[in-house]
Amino acid sequence: DPEWQDFSAMTRLAARRARELAPDLTLVMGGMSPIDPAFLERLERQGALEYMDAVAVHGDVTVKAGAPVPSTTVPPVMSTS
C-alpha cells in the first residue's frame, strides 16, 4: 500500500466509530517517525485526518552530553480551524 490508502481507510472508519461512541473524546493519530509533512499531506488528502484532533510524532534528536539541545520547528501542514 505505497500510498497508504488502506491505512487511511482504517483510520477514517475507526475515527468515525470513536466519534459516534464518544463525541467529546480527543482523537490522536498514532505516532510517526520520522516527521514527514508529505505523509501527513497524503493522509489529509485521503480524509484520514478529518476526525483527528492531533497527530503524535516521535522525534529523534541525538545530543552529546553537555551539548546544547537543538530547537526544531515543524511547519504545520493542516489546520483544525
Tab-separated table of C-alpha atoms in Angstrom:
chain	number	residue	atom	x	y	z
A	1	ASP	CA	0.000	0.000	0.000
A	2	PRO	CA	2.548	2.626	-1.117
A	3	GLU	CA	0.021	5.464	-0.979
A	4	TRP	CA	-1.232	4.454	2.495
A	5	GLN	CA	-4.818	4.108	1.239
A	6	ASP	CA	-5.583	1.078	3.430
A	7	PHE	CA	-4.217	2.872	6.486
A	8	SER	CA	-6.260	5.966	5.633
A	9	ALA	CA	-9.445	3.934	5.197
A	10	MET	CA	-8.887	2.138	8.513
A	11	THR	CA	-8.191	5.448	10.263
A	12	ARG	CA	-11.367	7.037	8.865
A	13	LEU	CA	-13.523	4.083	9.941
A	14	ALA	CA	-12.031	3.899	13.416
A	15	ALA	CA	-12.279	7.657	13.956
A	16	ARG	CA	-15.905	7.797	12.825
A	17	ARG	CA	-16.833	4.980	15.178
A	18	ALA	CA	-14.933	6.567	18.064
A	19	ARG	CA	-16.783	9.853	17.437
A	20	GLU	CA	-20.122	8.010	17.466
A	21	LEU	CA	-19.333	6.360	20.795
A	22	ALA	CA	-17.552	9.268	22.489
A	23	PRO	CA	-18.044	12.581	20.654
A	24	ASP	CA	-16.001	14.568	23.184
A	25	LEU	CA	-13.011	12.225	23.166
A	26	THR	CA	-9.752	13.718	21.890
A	27	LEU	CA	-8.599	11.613	18.937
A	28	VAL	CA	-4.866	11.358	18.344
A	29	MET	CA	-3.408	9.567	15.340
A	30	GLY	CA	-0.618	7.204	16.330
A	31	GLY	CA	2.927	8.489	16.343
A	32	MET	CA	5.041	8.699	13.242
A	33	SER	CA	8.774	8.756	12.899
A	34	PRO	CA	10.444	10.396	11.177
A	35	ILE	CA	8.366	13.548	10.954
A	36	ASP	CA	7.197	13.658	7.336
A	37	PRO	CA	4.958	16.531	6.187
A	38	ALA	CA	4.386	14.805	2.814
A	39	PHE	CA	2.978	11.764	4.648
A	40	LEU	CA	0.587	13.995	6.601
A	41	GLU	CA	-0.482	15.781	3.435
A	42	ARG	CA	-1.200	12.408	1.785
A	43	LEU	CA	-3.321	11.317	4.758
A	44	GLU	CA	-5.144	14.638	4.740
A	45	ARG	CA	-5.971	14.319	1.013
A	46	GLN	CA	-7.359	10.841	1.702
A	47	GLY	CA	-9.545	12.089	4.565
A	48	ALA	CA	-7.674	10.232	7.293
A	49	LEU	CA	-7.178	13.379	9.385
A	50	GLU	CA	-10.753	14.637	9.090
A	51	TYR	CA	-11.724	13.426	12.568
A	52	MET	CA	-8.310	13.707	14.239
A	53	ASP	CA	-7.658	16.340	16.866
A	54	ALA	CA	-3.895	15.777	16.923
A	55	VAL	CA	-1.105	13.710	15.401
A	56	ALA	CA	1.564	12.205	17.634
A	57	VAL	CA	5.170	12.339	16.447
A	58	HIS	CA	8.340	10.678	17.651
A	59	GLY	CA	11.300	12.986	17.192
A	60	ASP	CA	14.823	11.635	17.110
A	61	VAL	CA	17.361	14.119	18.362
A	62	THR	CA	20.745	12.762	19.344
A	63	VAL	CA	22.627	15.127	21.625
A	64	LYS	CA	26.097	14.583	23.079
A	65	ALA	CA	26.466	15.083	26.823
A	66	GLY	CA	26.872	18.774	27.617
A	67	ALA	CA	25.924	19.963	24.120
A	68	PRO	CA	23.064	22.440	23.723
A	69	VAL	CA	19.757	20.847	22.804
A	70	PRO	CA	18.727	21.901	19.279
A	71	SER	CA	15.373	23.548	18.709
A	72	THR	CA	13.340	22.103	15.845
A	73	THR	CA	10.261	23.667	14.325
A	74	VAL	CA	7.985	21.575	12.135
A	75	PRO	CA	5.827	23.630	9.760
A	76	PRO	CA	2.091	22.995	10.116
A	77	VAL	CA	0.548	21.056	7.251
A	78	MET	CA	-3.064	21.281	8.338
A	79	SER	CA	-5.300	23.436	10.422
A	80	THR	CA	-8.116	22.258	12.657
A	81	SER	CA	-9.932	25.572	12.355
